[in-house]
Short mmCIF file of C-alpha atoms in Angstrom, two decimals:
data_model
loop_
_atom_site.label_atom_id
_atom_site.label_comp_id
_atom_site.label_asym_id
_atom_site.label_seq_id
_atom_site.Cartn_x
_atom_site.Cartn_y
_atom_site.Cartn_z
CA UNK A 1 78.59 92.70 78.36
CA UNK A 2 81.45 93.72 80.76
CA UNK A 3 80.57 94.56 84.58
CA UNK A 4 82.49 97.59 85.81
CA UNK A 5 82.26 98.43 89.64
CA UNK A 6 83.71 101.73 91.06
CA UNK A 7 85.18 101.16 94.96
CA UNK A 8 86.87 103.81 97.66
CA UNK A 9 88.73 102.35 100.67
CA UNK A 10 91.02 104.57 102.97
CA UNK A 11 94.67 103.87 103.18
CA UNK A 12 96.05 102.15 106.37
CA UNK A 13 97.65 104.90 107.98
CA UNK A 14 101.48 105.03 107.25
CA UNK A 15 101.22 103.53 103.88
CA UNK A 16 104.13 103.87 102.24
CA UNK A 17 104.77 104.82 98.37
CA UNK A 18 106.95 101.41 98.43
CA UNK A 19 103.65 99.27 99.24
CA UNK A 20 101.67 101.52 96.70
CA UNK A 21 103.86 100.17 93.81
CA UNK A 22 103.35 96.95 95.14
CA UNK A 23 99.99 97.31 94.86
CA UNK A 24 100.02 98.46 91.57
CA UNK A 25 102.77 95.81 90.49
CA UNK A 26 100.36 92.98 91.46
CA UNK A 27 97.24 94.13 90.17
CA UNK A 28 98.99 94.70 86.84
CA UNK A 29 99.61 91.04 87.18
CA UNK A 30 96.50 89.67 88.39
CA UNK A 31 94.62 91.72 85.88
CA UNK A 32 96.49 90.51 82.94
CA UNK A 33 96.03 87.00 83.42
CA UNK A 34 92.27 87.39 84.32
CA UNK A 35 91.65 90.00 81.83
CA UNK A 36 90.53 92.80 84.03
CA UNK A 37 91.09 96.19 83.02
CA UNK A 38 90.58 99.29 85.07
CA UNK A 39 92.03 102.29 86.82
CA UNK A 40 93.01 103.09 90.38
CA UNK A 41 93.72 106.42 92.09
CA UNK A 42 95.73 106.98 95.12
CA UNK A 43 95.63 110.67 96.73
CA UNK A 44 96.46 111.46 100.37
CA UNK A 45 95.55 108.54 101.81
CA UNK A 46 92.09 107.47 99.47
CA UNK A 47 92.33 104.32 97.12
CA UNK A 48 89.55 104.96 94.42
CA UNK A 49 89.05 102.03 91.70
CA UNK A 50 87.24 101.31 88.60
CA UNK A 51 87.70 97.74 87.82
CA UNK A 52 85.96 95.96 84.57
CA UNK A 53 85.65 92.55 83.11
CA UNK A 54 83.60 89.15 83.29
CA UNK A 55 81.54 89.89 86.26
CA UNK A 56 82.58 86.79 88.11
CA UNK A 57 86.15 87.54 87.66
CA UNK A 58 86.00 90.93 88.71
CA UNK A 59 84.04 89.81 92.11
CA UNK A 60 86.62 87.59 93.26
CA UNK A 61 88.86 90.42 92.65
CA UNK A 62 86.71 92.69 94.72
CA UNK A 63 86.50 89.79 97.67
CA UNK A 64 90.46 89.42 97.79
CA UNK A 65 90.87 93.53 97.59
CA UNK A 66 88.08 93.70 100.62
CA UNK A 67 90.39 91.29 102.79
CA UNK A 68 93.45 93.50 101.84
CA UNK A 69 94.82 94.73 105.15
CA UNK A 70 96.86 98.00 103.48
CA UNK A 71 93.22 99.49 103.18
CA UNK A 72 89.83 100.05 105.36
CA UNK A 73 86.42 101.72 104.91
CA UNK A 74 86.53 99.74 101.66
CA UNK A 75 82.78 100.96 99.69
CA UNK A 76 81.29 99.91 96.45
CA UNK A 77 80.12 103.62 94.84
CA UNK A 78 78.61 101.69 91.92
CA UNK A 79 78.04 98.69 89.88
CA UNK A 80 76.83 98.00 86.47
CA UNK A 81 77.49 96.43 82.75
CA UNK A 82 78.26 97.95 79.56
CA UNK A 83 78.87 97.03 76.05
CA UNK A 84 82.73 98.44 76.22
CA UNK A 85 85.67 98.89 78.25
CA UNK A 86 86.66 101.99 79.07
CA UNK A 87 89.99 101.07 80.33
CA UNK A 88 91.10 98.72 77.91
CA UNK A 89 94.71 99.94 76.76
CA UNK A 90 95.01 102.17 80.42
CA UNK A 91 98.09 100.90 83.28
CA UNK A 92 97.57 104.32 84.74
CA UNK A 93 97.41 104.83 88.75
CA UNK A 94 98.09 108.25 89.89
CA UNK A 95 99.40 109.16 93.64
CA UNK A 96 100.64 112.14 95.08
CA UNK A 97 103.05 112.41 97.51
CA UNK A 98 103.98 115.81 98.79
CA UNK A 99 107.17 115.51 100.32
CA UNK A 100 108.82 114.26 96.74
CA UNK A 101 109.04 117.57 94.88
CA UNK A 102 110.20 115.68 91.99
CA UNK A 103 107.23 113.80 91.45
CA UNK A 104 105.05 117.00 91.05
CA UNK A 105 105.39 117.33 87.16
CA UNK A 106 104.81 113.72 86.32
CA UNK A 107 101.76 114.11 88.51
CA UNK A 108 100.21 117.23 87.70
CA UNK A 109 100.55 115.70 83.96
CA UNK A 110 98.92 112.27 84.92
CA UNK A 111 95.92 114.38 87.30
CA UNK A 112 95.40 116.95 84.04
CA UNK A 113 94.96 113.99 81.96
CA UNK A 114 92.51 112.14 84.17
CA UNK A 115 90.56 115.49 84.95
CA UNK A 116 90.55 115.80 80.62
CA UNK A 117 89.99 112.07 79.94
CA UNK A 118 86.84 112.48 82.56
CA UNK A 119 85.57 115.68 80.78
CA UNK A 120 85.48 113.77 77.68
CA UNK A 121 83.63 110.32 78.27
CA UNK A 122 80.92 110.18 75.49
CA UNK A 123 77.45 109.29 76.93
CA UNK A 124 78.77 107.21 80.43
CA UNK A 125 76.97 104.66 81.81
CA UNK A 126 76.31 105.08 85.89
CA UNK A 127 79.40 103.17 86.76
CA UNK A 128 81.82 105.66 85.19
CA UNK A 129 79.62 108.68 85.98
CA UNK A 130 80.45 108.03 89.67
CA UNK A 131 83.81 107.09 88.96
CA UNK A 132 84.72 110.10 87.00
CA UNK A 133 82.70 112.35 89.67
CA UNK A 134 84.84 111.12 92.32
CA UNK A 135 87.70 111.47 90.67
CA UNK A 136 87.10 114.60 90.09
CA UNK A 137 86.14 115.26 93.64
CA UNK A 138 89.22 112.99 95.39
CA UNK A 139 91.98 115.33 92.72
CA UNK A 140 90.60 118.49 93.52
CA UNK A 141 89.64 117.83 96.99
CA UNK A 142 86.13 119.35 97.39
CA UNK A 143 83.29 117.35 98.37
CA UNK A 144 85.15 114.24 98.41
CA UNK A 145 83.64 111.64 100.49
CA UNK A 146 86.30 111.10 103.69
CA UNK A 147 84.66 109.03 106.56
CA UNK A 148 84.66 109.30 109.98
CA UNK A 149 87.69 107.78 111.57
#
């Protein structure tokens, strides 16, 4: 069985695309040693991650990502164990940063493919029904969950 858990945190206020990358630089590291799989979202200001693996793995993960201070408000959505990845061949994180016009095709390709990839998911387990229904929610920008701060 693989244990996938779905998270949200709020970015630290001034987070910088620069310490984004290095977010995503060392989880592709971490990951690949520990054989974690998963995807993570960035979108003004929200983190939003799916991670998957050997459950104890992927908690130990979750306990270092909790202390991380480039985030707050950090929330497990959902938790749960399936037969299959979902993210097995995916590197994908997808952030959007208005003031670099140049960015906006890449990322209106990588938010269309997320929004088709979540249309598609054939019979998903509770996990990746929350994930893709906040996903949904943090790329569109209704209804998505944005606490008090």
């Amino acid at each position: 069985m693989v244990f996938q858990i779905t998270y949200s945190s709020v970015a630290k206020p001034g987070l910088s695309i620069i310490e984004i990358e290095e977010i995503i630089t060392q989880a592709k590291q971490y990951n690949s040693t520990h054989d974690i799989t998963g995807c993570l979202i960035y979108n003004n200001g929200y983190f939003l991650q799916i991670l998957e693996g050997e459950k104890q793995l992927v908690m130990i993960l979750i306990n270092k990502i909790k202390l991380d201070d480039r985030h707050d408000h950090f929330t497990v959505l959902s938790e749960g164990e399936t037969n299959l990845r979902t993210f097995k061949e995916w590197a994908m994180a997808y952030y959007h940063d208005p003031l670099n016009a140049q960015l906006n095709s890449e990322v209106q390709e990588i938010k269309a493919a997320l929004l088709e990839f979540s249309n598609s998911s054939k019979k998903p387990n509770f996990a990746l029904k929350v994930f893709w229904y906040n996903v949904k929610n943090l790329l569109s920008e209704k209804g998505y969950y944005k606490p008090d701060l």
